[in-house]
Amino acid sequence: MDVAIAQRPVRLDRRYLPVVGTLVVLGLMLTVGGTRYDNFLSPAVLSNLLINNAHLLVLAVGMTFVILTGGIDLSVGAVLALSSVVTASLLQAGWPAAVVLPLAVLVGSVIGLAMGVMVHVFGVQPFVATLAGMFFARGLCFLIAPESIPIRDEAFVSLASLSLYSGPWRVTAGVLVALVVVALAWWVLHLTQLGRTVYAIGGSEQSALLMGLHVARTKVLVYVISGTCAGIAGLQFAMFSRSGYALTGVAMELDAIAAVVIGGTLLTGGTGFVLGSALGVLVLGLIQTIITFEGTLSSWWTKIVIGVLLLVFVVLQRALSLRKT
Amino acid sequence: MSARVGTVVKHHLFWPLAALVALLVACTIKRPAFLRVSVLDDHLFGAPIDILRNSAPLLLVALGMTLVIATRGIDLSVGAVVAIAGAVALTFIASSPDPDSLGTVVGAIFVALGLCLVLGVWNGFLVSVLGIQPIIATLILMTAGRGIAMLITGGMITTVNSPPFKTLGSGFWLGLPVAALVAYGVFVVVAVVVRRTALGMLLEAVGINPAASRLSGVRARTLVWTVYAASGLFAGLAGLIFASNTMAADANNAGLFIELDAILAVVIGGTALSGGKFNLSGTLAGVLVITTLSLTVTVLGVSPLVTPLFKALVVIAVTLLQSPALRARLRRRRPGSPAPRVEQPAENPAQEVHA
């Protein structure tokens, strides 16, 4: 009893340590950017940071659920493209936006459900099942429309160009959606039975099963959640680009996974926070912003910097987990 | 006899080979002369030869991937390594005073392969020494690798004109494509080394239970390190073949998604991603299925852009057919399988003998 009490504060610290690390990096980047460049910390730049990464934020939220159970979802980039292509082509065919929007999200949920069933019922490895999902969604995109479709539907365009101003700060519909998704995910993960089950499965599936938790239902459900998030992100991307194109979101699943890892979630599952993933997305977005501000650096430095940052975080996490055992 | 049919169906090569035959039959129906091989300009010519040549890079990458997966790992960085190998070799040739000389080309190949070996060793270091999960350890190079390739080519698509280098990708020797000879040669050498020595068994031991294998004296760390180095080297070789095929180093698109195709080939071949038992023959079958699939899609007149859809269908079909859960379920529904056979002897099996 005494030992448990004595250890408690230390253990809590450790759990939050990766997220604190992400926060420190974010703070450092903001400080460095703010001192190096004029206008870096202006509301316009920071608003754009959210606007440009709203879809990635939603993808990372879905990915967090899957990774927390110890799985992985490689299909999100392709499902995002599929959702945006479905939206654009149905709107072009004259369907009302009120029908198209839920339908596009539903496409993501259905693909997620199929992958979840493959993973849980048929025992296919998450990597392979979602890889198949990725190829399936990408192929379907090209089957529907090989070239980019512009969106001209009035209701959709007015929704896409909706901007709320609060002084110099600007928020679009896409950002609002992303914030709602993050808040919902936080609520589900930390305050509901489903969320506890997700963490329990990631900790040890066997134990979760023996505890009588709904392992089967939850394992399928996390892929449905991720697919749904990818569907929503597809809508956001369609609003952002006002078009649907089969080649959008190539390798975006890697950005989402990188954001989740940088946000302090372990790929083995069981530990991590959705707010950490959100911070991870902001870090990735800030790298892009800084490289744009620097001007002389070529775009490929983004990839190298993300790689280095991933390395630092992974080695840091490894050192932390080694010290624990 | 039904037991023998059962063993054939259960053999790990059955479903991949069935898929391969189905694809070839589909092509032959659409184009009757599909499987014909003729001699043209002193070398063999025809769709089967094309399949052999096109499969060369994927075979090399999948070979390394099989070994890595056997140790319970995965190497996501191979696509980036492919791009880096091409970028290094072509930049080396382009910047040399004499791009046509054999010496330059050999030098370029050595420099490129050397760098790829170093990249493989780096992955192996992260996994075996630092103990980072393979999927993230290689994700780092996967993300940064294409950036590095861009850095080497300066963001441009480097093109060169060097006949000796071109031979690697599109030349012929003894009537067969050089690329295929190189890839299949490496494959045979590795298969012999792995299966005729204890190496393969040791790799499986590491994959099945790393702790137990270490306790019984297997040098797990060295083995794991070696397979990642080998995977990097083979990916580099594949990158050289790619670059030689197009004579251009495209840092963005060379080897794009080849890691996924290689993993698919391994999975189609019946090696589980959970590590342990692996079979190189299955990987070969998987590589041929994937290469033939791309050709089939073109022969059938479907847009090559839709190829991923067919790939997905093949993967879903093969992985579901191989899944123990589905097999158990089918067995339960079907009478005349192991359990009931004891109660009703010889009736059904006897009919199958004559059929």
XYZ file of C-alpha atoms in Angstrom:
680
model
C 0.000 0.000 0.000
C 2.762 2.384 1.008
C 4.726 1.490 -2.110
C 1.723 2.161 -4.330
C 1.193 5.571 -2.800
C 4.868 6.419 -3.037
C 5.062 5.428 -6.699
C 1.877 7.023 -7.840
C 2.962 10.605 -8.566
C 6.062 9.424 -10.404
C 4.081 7.055 -12.599
C 1.576 9.717 -13.509
C 4.414 11.984 -14.554
C 5.816 9.316 -16.771
C 2.544 8.704 -18.542
C 2.301 12.342 -19.495
C 5.991 12.755 -20.229
C 5.847 12.052 -24.014
C 2.965 14.522 -24.406
C 4.866 17.072 -22.362
C 7.804 16.457 -24.695
C 5.597 17.171 -27.705
C 4.353 20.324 -26.021
C 7.949 21.446 -25.373
C 8.876 20.867 -29.017
C 5.795 22.788 -30.120
C 6.698 25.651 -27.780
C 10.303 25.667 -29.009
C 9.213 25.756 -32.632
C 6.826 28.646 -31.932
C 9.547 30.570 -30.070
C 12.189 29.955 -32.737
C 9.728 30.834 -35.504
C 8.545 33.911 -33.628
C 12.048 35.282 -33.091
C 13.385 34.422 -36.551
C 10.548 35.641 -38.729
C 8.281 38.666 -38.601
C 4.570 37.933 -38.458
C 5.195 34.261 -37.625
C 3.092 34.424 -34.481
C 0.364 36.473 -36.145
C -3.228 35.244 -35.824
C -3.462 34.795 -39.598
C -0.551 32.353 -39.700
C -1.760 30.394 -36.702
C -5.329 30.288 -38.059
C -3.987 28.948 -41.322
C -2.042 26.302 -39.438
C -5.360 24.905 -38.223
C -7.172 25.427 -41.519
C -4.484 23.641 -43.554
C -4.272 20.703 -41.175
C -7.925 20.240 -40.189
C -8.242 17.036 -42.234
C -5.015 15.611 -40.819
C -6.288 16.344 -37.322
C -9.361 14.184 -37.932
C -7.295 11.408 -39.547
C -4.913 11.380 -36.583
C -7.849 11.097 -34.172
C -9.143 7.976 -35.940
C -5.622 6.576 -36.181
C -5.155 7.082 -32.421
C -8.102 4.801 -31.687
C -6.713 2.035 -33.904
C -3.137 2.356 -32.656
C -4.298 2.364 -29.020
C -5.678 -1.150 -29.559
C -2.319 -2.181 -31.002
C -3.523 -2.139 -34.627
C -2.704 0.136 -37.529
C -4.774 1.634 -40.342
C -2.968 2.175 -43.634
C -6.147 2.871 -45.575
C -6.968 6.360 -44.274
C -5.263 8.316 -47.088
C -7.063 6.311 -49.767
C -10.403 6.446 -47.935
C -10.010 10.228 -47.662
C -9.525 10.374 -51.439
C -12.510 8.058 -52.009
C -14.761 10.161 -49.805
C -13.761 13.365 -51.617
C -14.213 11.745 -55.038
C -17.632 10.359 -54.069
C -18.660 13.805 -52.801
C -17.489 15.579 -55.943
C -18.962 13.098 -58.411
C -22.351 12.852 -56.685
C -22.600 16.637 -56.412
C -21.703 16.869 -60.101
C -24.493 14.396 -60.845
C -26.877 16.832 -59.174
C -27.519 15.085 -55.860
C -28.404 17.448 -53.004
C -25.559 18.203 -50.593
C -27.724 17.134 -47.629
C -27.722 13.567 -48.984
C -24.156 13.510 -50.318
C -22.379 14.586 -47.131
C -23.627 11.774 -44.865
C -23.202 9.294 -47.734
C -19.532 10.189 -48.197
C -18.870 9.704 -44.477
C -20.799 6.428 -44.598
C -18.507 5.145 -47.377
C -15.603 5.505 -44.959
C -17.495 3.761 -42.153
C -18.410 0.815 -44.392
C -14.822 0.294 -45.556
C -13.714 0.559 -41.927
C -16.319 -2.026 -40.937
C -15.132 -4.428 -43.655
C -11.527 -4.084 -42.488
C -12.525 -4.496 -38.853
C -14.361 -7.718 -39.706
C -11.334 -8.984 -41.630
C -9.081 -8.194 -38.686
C -11.206 -9.568 -35.911
C -13.379 -12.313 -37.390
C -10.917 -13.729 -39.909
C -7.766 -13.056 -37.939
C -6.056 -11.183 -40.795
C -3.169 -8.972 -39.591
C -4.283 -5.322 -39.290
C -1.387 -4.303 -41.532
C -2.534 -6.604 -44.351
C -6.265 -6.003 -43.954
C -5.907 -2.218 -44.065
C -3.386 -2.490 -46.895
C -6.068 -4.335 -48.867
C -8.518 -1.602 -47.832
C -6.084 1.029 -49.098
C -5.687 -0.625 -52.497
C -9.437 -1.201 -52.707
C -10.322 2.415 -51.941
C -7.646 3.812 -54.257
C -8.741 1.546 -57.118
C -12.362 2.527 -56.548
C -11.371 6.212 -56.766
C -9.911 5.704 -60.218
C -12.898 3.609 -61.257
C -15.251 6.473 -60.332
C -13.190 9.337 -61.743
C -9.619 9.249 -63.012
C -9.404 13.022 -63.242
C -10.086 15.832 -60.828
C -13.759 16.874 -60.497
C -14.473 20.483 -59.546
C -17.297 21.092 -57.050
C -19.758 23.805 -58.052
C -22.779 22.836 -55.960
C -24.024 26.038 -54.317
C -24.913 24.625 -50.920
C -21.547 22.878 -50.655
C -19.545 25.883 -51.830
C -21.288 28.180 -49.358
C -20.528 25.687 -46.586
C -16.905 25.450 -47.750
C -16.427 29.205 -47.836
C -18.032 29.673 -44.423
C -15.559 31.523 -42.210
C -16.058 32.778 -38.693
C -13.987 35.761 -37.656
C -13.074 36.733 -34.143
C -10.918 39.790 -34.594
C -8.022 38.694 -36.788
C -8.612 34.969 -36.055
C -10.343 32.933 -38.713
C -12.064 29.578 -38.378
C -13.579 27.569 -41.239
C -16.273 24.900 -41.158
C -13.527 22.287 -41.589
C -11.723 23.512 -38.476
C -14.951 23.492 -36.470
C -15.574 19.900 -37.540
C -12.025 18.933 -36.563
C -12.352 20.541 -33.128
C -15.675 18.784 -32.525
C -14.142 15.442 -33.567
C -11.167 15.923 -31.237
C -13.459 16.840 -28.331
C -15.732 13.858 -29.016
C -12.748 11.509 -29.236
C -11.396 12.837 -25.945
C -14.778 12.258 -24.322
C -15.103 8.727 -25.730
C -11.560 7.680 -24.832
C -11.469 9.051 -21.310
C -15.038 9.064 -20.049
C -16.833 6.104 -21.611
C -16.750 2.336 -21.305
C -15.729 2.053 -24.954
C -12.667 4.188 -24.316
C -11.581 2.130 -21.310
C -12.016 -1.037 -23.385
C -9.830 0.428 -26.154
C -7.020 1.059 -23.650
C -7.546 -2.361 -22.057
C -7.242 -4.172 -25.414
C -4.053 -2.279 -26.168
C -2.636 -3.200 -22.771
C -3.422 -6.871 -23.128
C -6.135 -8.340 -25.304
C -6.119 -11.589 -23.334
C -6.712 -9.813 -20.033
C -9.423 -7.638 -21.547
C -11.173 -10.776 -22.772
C -10.871 -12.462 -19.382
C -12.248 -9.342 -17.710
C -15.392 -9.810 -19.771
C -14.981 -6.656 -21.838
C -16.527 -6.447 -25.300
C -13.275 -7.134 -27.128
C -14.813 -8.295 -30.411
C -17.201 -5.372 -30.714
C -14.536 -2.819 -29.760
C -11.872 -4.179 -32.085
C -14.237 -3.907 -35.048
C -15.507 -0.550 -33.851
C -12.083 1.145 -33.792
C -11.687 0.472 -37.507
C -15.195 1.802 -38.118
C -14.230 4.928 -36.142
C -11.030 5.324 -38.149
C -12.884 4.792 -41.446
C -15.549 7.301 -40.411
C -12.869 9.823 -39.480
C -11.242 9.297 -42.876
C -14.646 9.861 -44.504
C -15.082 13.119 -42.567
C -11.529 14.139 -43.465
C -12.365 13.502 -47.123
C -15.260 15.952 -46.830
C -12.996 18.508 -45.172
C -10.453 18.064 -47.940
C -13.167 18.443 -50.579
C -14.239 21.696 -48.874
C -10.625 22.833 -48.655
C -9.765 22.130 -52.290
C -13.330 22.454 -53.715
C -12.701 19.371 -55.808
C -12.417 15.624 -55.626
C -9.345 13.939 -57.029
C -8.329 10.272 -56.935
C -4.695 11.064 -56.175
C -5.244 13.163 -53.053
C -3.954 11.860 -49.773
C -1.233 9.607 -51.192
C 0.992 8.671 -48.231
C -1.186 10.775 -45.932
C -1.566 7.728 -43.670
C 2.141 8.129 -42.921
C 1.599 11.727 -41.811
C -1.238 10.548 -39.590
C 0.890 7.763 -38.077
C 3.810 10.156 -37.638
C 1.542 12.647 -35.866
C 0.276 9.944 -33.526
C 3.819 8.741 -32.743
C 5.124 12.277 -32.228
C 2.096 12.842 -29.992
C 3.411 10.184 -27.647
C 1.240 7.165 -28.461
C 3.086 3.849 -28.482
C 2.550 1.744 -31.613
C 2.293 -1.348 -29.390
C -0.941 0.094 -28.052
C -2.278 0.797 -24.609
C -0.625 4.163 -23.920
C -1.279 7.516 -25.504
C -3.658 10.420 -25.656
C -5.780 11.842 -28.419
C -4.754 15.366 -27.419
C -1.138 14.281 -27.893
C -1.974 13.290 -31.465
C -3.559 16.696 -32.003
C -0.325 18.316 -30.781
C 1.605 15.974 -33.131
C -0.437 17.283 -36.076
C 0.355 20.859 -35.067
C 4.085 20.025 -34.882
C 3.985 18.564 -38.407
C 2.073 21.598 -39.638
C 4.556 23.976 -37.985
C 7.499 22.237 -39.699
C 5.814 22.966 -43.024
C 5.108 26.575 -41.999
C 8.688 27.186 -40.858
C 10.095 25.769 -44.092
C 7.760 28.019 -46.063
C 8.868 31.029 -43.989
C 12.535 30.117 -44.404
C 12.005 30.387 -48.165
C 15.435 29.194 -49.229
C 14.890 25.648 -47.960
C 13.482 23.239 -50.492
C 10.283 21.367 -49.795
C 12.030 18.000 -49.428
C 13.574 19.190 -46.193
C 10.090 18.764 -44.683
C 10.378 15.000 -45.100
C 13.866 14.857 -43.649
C 12.939 17.001 -40.649
C 9.846 14.869 -39.968
C 12.045 11.771 -40.161
C 14.573 13.219 -37.714
C 11.817 14.329 -35.345
C 10.272 10.853 -35.470
C 13.672 9.378 -34.645
C 14.171 11.679 -31.678
C 10.724 10.915 -30.276
C 10.986 7.183 -30.801
C 14.401 6.981 -29.146
C 13.118 9.168 -26.300
C 10.100 6.912 -25.762
C 12.327 3.882 -25.876
C 14.628 5.350 -23.233
C 11.615 6.153 -21.038
C 10.127 2.681 -21.335
C 13.525 1.105 -20.621
C 13.857 3.096 -17.440
C 10.417 1.959 -16.334
C 11.236 -1.748 -16.476
C -7.313 -39.984 -51.434
C -9.483 -37.181 -50.163
C -6.792 -36.682 -47.565
C -4.273 -36.283 -50.366
C -6.515 -33.761 -52.141
C -6.783 -32.057 -48.782
C -3.014 -31.833 -48.394
C -2.682 -30.385 -51.900
C -5.304 -27.735 -51.159
C -3.767 -27.054 -47.770
C -0.241 -26.696 -49.180
C 0.967 -23.131 -48.797
C 1.635 -22.817 -52.525
C -1.829 -23.983 -53.618
C -3.786 -20.721 -53.468
C -1.037 -18.440 -54.821
C -0.391 -20.825 -57.699
C -4.137 -21.163 -58.330
C -4.342 -17.359 -58.530
C -1.369 -17.280 -60.911
C -2.882 -19.942 -63.185
C -6.241 -18.140 -63.147
C -4.561 -14.897 -64.240
C -2.603 -16.622 -67.013
C -5.762 -18.414 -68.225
C -7.649 -15.106 -68.285
C -4.876 -13.577 -70.391
C -4.721 -16.555 -72.746
C -8.468 -16.467 -73.320
C -8.303 -12.796 -74.195
C -5.139 -13.129 -76.250
C -4.528 -16.763 -77.392
C -0.851 -16.176 -78.236
C -0.188 -14.773 -74.759
C 2.079 -17.567 -73.538
C 4.039 -17.906 -76.778
C 7.782 -17.296 -76.498
C 9.713 -16.594 -79.694
C 13.292 -15.748 -80.559
C 13.786 -12.213 -81.802
C 17.119 -10.436 -82.271
C 18.981 -13.309 -80.596
C 16.972 -13.227 -77.438
C 13.750 -14.675 -76.135
C 10.681 -12.546 -76.510
C 7.126 -12.835 -75.241
C 4.822 -12.182 -72.320
C 6.340 -14.828 -69.988
C 9.772 -13.244 -70.507
C 8.256 -9.828 -69.773
C 6.820 -11.203 -66.546
C 10.247 -12.557 -65.572
C 11.934 -9.248 -66.291
C 9.266 -7.039 -64.691
C 9.279 -9.199 -61.584
C 13.019 -8.695 -60.985
C 12.968 -5.612 -58.692
C 9.947 -6.814 -56.733
C 11.531 -10.240 -56.266
C 14.686 -8.711 -54.800
C 12.743 -6.481 -52.431
C 10.356 -9.290 -51.441
C 13.301 -11.597 -50.791
C 14.769 -9.210 -48.236
C 11.286 -8.585 -46.846
C 10.680 -12.320 -46.314
C 13.851 -12.632 -44.229
C 12.957 -9.528 -42.216
C 9.383 -10.728 -41.641
C 10.717 -14.149 -40.563
C 12.392 -12.431 -37.599
C 9.067 -10.795 -36.663
C 10.074 -7.519 -38.253
C 9.005 -5.436 -41.213
C 10.940 -3.072 -43.475
C 8.877 -0.142 -44.691
C 11.888 1.784 -45.952
C 12.654 -0.325 -49.037
C 10.781 1.977 -51.417
C 12.825 4.949 -50.214
C 16.030 2.880 -50.503
C 15.096 2.020 -54.103
C 14.807 5.744 -54.837
C 18.109 6.515 -53.089
C 19.995 3.776 -54.982
C 18.819 5.126 -58.333
C 19.567 8.711 -57.323
C 23.109 7.898 -56.163
C 24.025 5.727 -59.146
C 22.730 8.115 -61.781
C 24.175 11.206 -60.088
C 27.532 9.426 -59.904
C 27.403 8.506 -63.601
C 26.135 11.920 -64.675
C 28.896 13.743 -62.797
C 31.708 11.492 -64.035
C 33.784 12.595 -67.035
C 33.175 9.379 -68.931
C 29.638 8.012 -68.434
C 30.078 5.332 -71.101
C 32.998 3.526 -69.524
C 32.459 0.263 -67.673
C 34.635 1.498 -64.799
C 32.306 4.412 -64.079
C 29.264 2.158 -64.079
C 30.878 -0.396 -61.776
C 31.939 2.431 -59.472
C 28.394 3.841 -59.458
C 26.937 0.440 -58.651
C 29.386 -0.073 -55.781
C 28.781 3.366 -54.291
C 24.999 2.963 -54.522
C 24.975 -0.550 -53.074
C 27.402 0.498 -50.349
C 25.130 3.346 -49.275
C 22.076 1.080 -49.311
C 23.923 -1.444 -47.166
C 24.664 1.363 -44.712
C 20.973 2.318 -44.684
C 20.050 -1.308 -44.017
C 22.607 -1.447 -41.199
C 21.058 1.739 -39.785
C 17.600 0.107 -39.736
C 19.110 -2.986 -38.164
C 20.824 -0.847 -35.523
C 17.544 0.835 -34.560
C 15.724 -2.485 -34.334
C 18.296 -4.834 -32.853
C 20.400 -2.551 -30.650
C 17.994 0.187 -29.585
C 15.066 -2.231 -29.579
C 12.683 0.079 -31.436
C 9.654 -1.574 -33.036
C 10.525 -2.458 -36.641
C 7.483 -0.689 -38.053
C 8.482 2.720 -36.623
C 12.211 2.196 -36.956
C 11.836 1.725 -40.708
C 9.070 4.334 -40.939
C 11.737 6.917 -40.085
C 13.804 6.081 -43.150
C 10.654 5.661 -45.232
C 9.689 9.267 -44.472
C 13.154 10.793 -44.603
C 14.502 8.575 -47.423
C 12.675 10.234 -50.286
C 13.799 13.582 -48.956
C 17.386 12.313 -48.992
C 16.974 11.044 -52.566
C 15.677 14.496 -53.564
C 18.641 16.058 -51.836
C 21.003 13.873 -53.902
C 19.342 14.625 -57.232
C 18.778 18.276 -56.294
C 15.031 17.865 -56.734
C 15.312 17.079 -60.421
C 14.873 13.897 -62.401
C 18.445 12.990 -63.308
C 18.777 11.293 -66.669
C 21.918 9.777 -68.148
C 22.954 7.949 -71.277
C 25.294 5.124 -70.427
C 25.070 1.874 -72.435
C 26.827 -0.331 -69.848
C 24.403 0.803 -67.144
C 21.432 0.306 -69.441
C 22.393 -3.371 -69.826
C 21.450 -4.056 -66.216
C 17.806 -3.205 -66.758
C 17.129 -3.896 -70.415
C 20.039 -6.021 -71.651
C 20.003 -9.715 -72.523
C 22.497 -12.459 -71.784
C 22.174 -15.993 -73.147
C 18.808 -14.912 -74.529
C 17.445 -14.003 -71.116
C 16.976 -10.533 -69.594
C 19.934 -9.504 -67.406
C 17.634 -8.026 -64.761
C 15.853 -11.358 -64.329
C 19.143 -13.279 -64.270
C 20.492 -11.012 -61.526
C 17.338 -11.135 -59.411
C 16.646 -14.850 -59.784
C 20.363 -15.585 -59.308
C 20.385 -13.695 -56.007
C 17.163 -15.426 -55.036
C 18.607 -18.912 -55.658
C 21.851 -18.107 -53.813
C 19.953 -16.774 -50.790
C 17.521 -19.707 -50.850
C 20.415 -22.189 -50.882
C 22.313 -20.359 -48.143
C 19.227 -20.074 -45.962
C 17.848 -23.560 -46.474
C 21.013 -25.667 -46.842
C 22.549 -24.230 -43.686
C 21.068 -23.727 -40.244
C 20.601 -20.020 -40.968
C 16.953 -20.355 -41.985
C 16.107 -22.341 -38.887
C 17.867 -19.804 -36.685
C 15.910 -16.971 -38.328
C 12.680 -18.859 -37.661
C 13.747 -19.442 -34.074
C 14.305 -15.715 -33.586
C 10.909 -14.980 -35.147
C 9.012 -17.559 -33.122
C 10.478 -16.627 -29.756
C 13.310 -14.077 -29.563
C 13.873 -14.546 -25.841
C 13.979 -18.342 -25.980
C 16.290 -18.348 -29.004
C 18.666 -15.950 -27.262
C 18.688 -18.110 -24.143
C 19.501 -21.176 -26.208
C 22.554 -19.493 -27.656
C 21.263 -18.043 -30.932
C 22.830 -14.668 -31.612
C 19.483 -13.016 -32.168
C 20.847 -9.482 -32.285
C 23.393 -10.232 -35.011
C 20.842 -12.174 -37.051
C 18.250 -9.407 -36.887
C 20.876 -6.826 -37.747
C 21.980 -8.940 -40.732
C 18.514 -9.350 -42.236
C 17.885 -5.588 -42.218
C 21.280 -5.005 -43.831
C 20.445 -7.646 -46.453
C 17.040 -6.083 -47.052
C 18.690 -2.697 -47.643
C 21.243 -4.227 -50.016
C 18.608 -6.092 -52.053
C 16.416 -2.981 -52.208
C 19.455 -1.093 -53.499
C 19.971 -3.668 -56.236
C 16.284 -3.414 -57.125
C 16.680 0.371 -57.274
C 19.577 0.032 -59.726
C 17.460 -2.205 -61.982
C 14.615 0.338 -61.796
C 16.918 3.220 -62.628
C 18.558 1.290 -65.444
C 15.149 0.445 -66.913
C 14.163 4.080 -67.262
C 17.692 5.560 -67.237
C 16.237 8.218 -64.964
C 16.304 8.746 -61.201
C 12.890 9.923 -60.080
C 13.191 10.513 -56.344
C 9.435 10.854 -55.919
C 8.139 7.908 -57.870
C 10.904 5.281 -58.090
C 9.857 2.315 -56.003
C 6.689 4.031 -54.830
C 4.567 1.476 -52.913
C 7.065 -1.307 -53.655
C 7.244 -2.010 -49.915
C 3.526 -2.668 -49.942
C 3.735 -4.908 -53.006
C 6.614 -6.801 -51.421
C 4.696 -7.303 -48.178
C 1.699 -8.473 -50.206
C 3.891 -10.928 -52.099
C 5.189 -12.333 -48.820
C 1.687 -12.608 -47.362
C 0.239 -14.170 -50.524
C 3.107 -16.667 -50.327
C 1.843 -17.842 -46.964
C 4.432 -16.292 -44.631
C 2.637 -14.788 -41.645
C 3.500 -11.226 -40.643
C 3.756 -12.478 -37.073
C 7.133 -13.985 -37.898
C 8.602 -17.424 -37.584
C 8.065 -19.911 -40.376
C 8.765 -18.460 -43.779
C 8.852 -19.886 -47.259
C 10.823 -18.338 -50.065
C 9.020 -20.391 -52.731
C 5.770 -18.822 -51.577
C 7.290 -15.357 -51.889
C 8.371 -16.181 -55.448
C 4.803 -17.279 -56.246
C 3.452 -14.096 -54.655
C 5.812 -11.913 -56.695
C 4.751 -13.665 -59.903
C 1.060 -13.236 -59.006
C 1.480 -9.499 -58.434
C 3.592 -8.947 -61.560
C 1.238 -11.012 -63.717
C -1.739 -9.158 -62.275
C -0.448 -5.814 -63.578
C 0.046 -7.357 -67.016
C -3.382 -9.042 -66.933
C -5.100 -5.766 -66.210
C -3.502 -4.231 -69.321
C -4.228 -7.287 -71.467
C -7.875 -7.269 -70.407
C -8.064 -3.657 -71.541
C -8.813 -2.169 -68.126
C -7.195 1.151 -67.244
C -3.945 0.445 -65.363
C -5.078 3.026 -62.821
C -7.645 0.528 -61.555
C -4.940 -2.127 -60.865
C -5.032 -1.432 -57.088
C -8.653 -2.589 -57.020
C -7.728 -5.986 -58.488
C -4.743 -6.212 -56.178
C -7.070 -5.640 -53.242
C -9.431 -8.375 -54.443
C -6.577 -10.882 -54.853
C -5.179 -10.030 -51.417
C -8.564 -10.277 -49.744
C -9.311 -13.595 -51.467
C -5.936 -15.186 -50.707
C -5.648 -13.959 -47.112
C -9.223 -14.997 -46.318
C -8.679 -18.441 -47.859
C -5.520 -18.810 -45.792
C -7.125 -17.543 -42.600
C -7.431 -20.291 -39.996
C -10.727 -18.823 -38.790
C -12.413 -19.201 -42.176
C -10.963 -22.686 -42.659
C -12.234 -23.802 -39.277
C -15.651 -22.408 -40.079
C -15.821 -24.166 -43.450
C -14.673 -27.422 -41.899
C -17.413 -27.248 -39.313
C -20.099 -26.843 -41.956
C -18.817 -29.486 -44.324
C -19.576 -33.098 -43.479
C -16.908 -35.672 -44.294
C -14.028 -33.673 -42.870
C -11.679 -34.940 -40.114
C -13.986 -35.257 -37.131
C -16.983 -37.026 -38.713
C -14.762 -39.271 -40.831
C -14.233 -41.601 -37.903
C -17.969 -42.280 -37.627
C -18.792 -42.825 -41.293
C -15.821 -44.640 -42.736
C -14.790 -44.820 -46.375
C -18.115 -43.901 -47.976
C -17.396 -40.449 -49.350
C -13.643 -40.819 -49.711
C -14.077 -43.968 -51.804
C -16.146 -42.072 -54.371
C -13.557 -39.401 -54.591
C -10.858 -41.953 -55.397
C -12.663 -42.856 -58.615
C -13.699 -39.338 -59.468
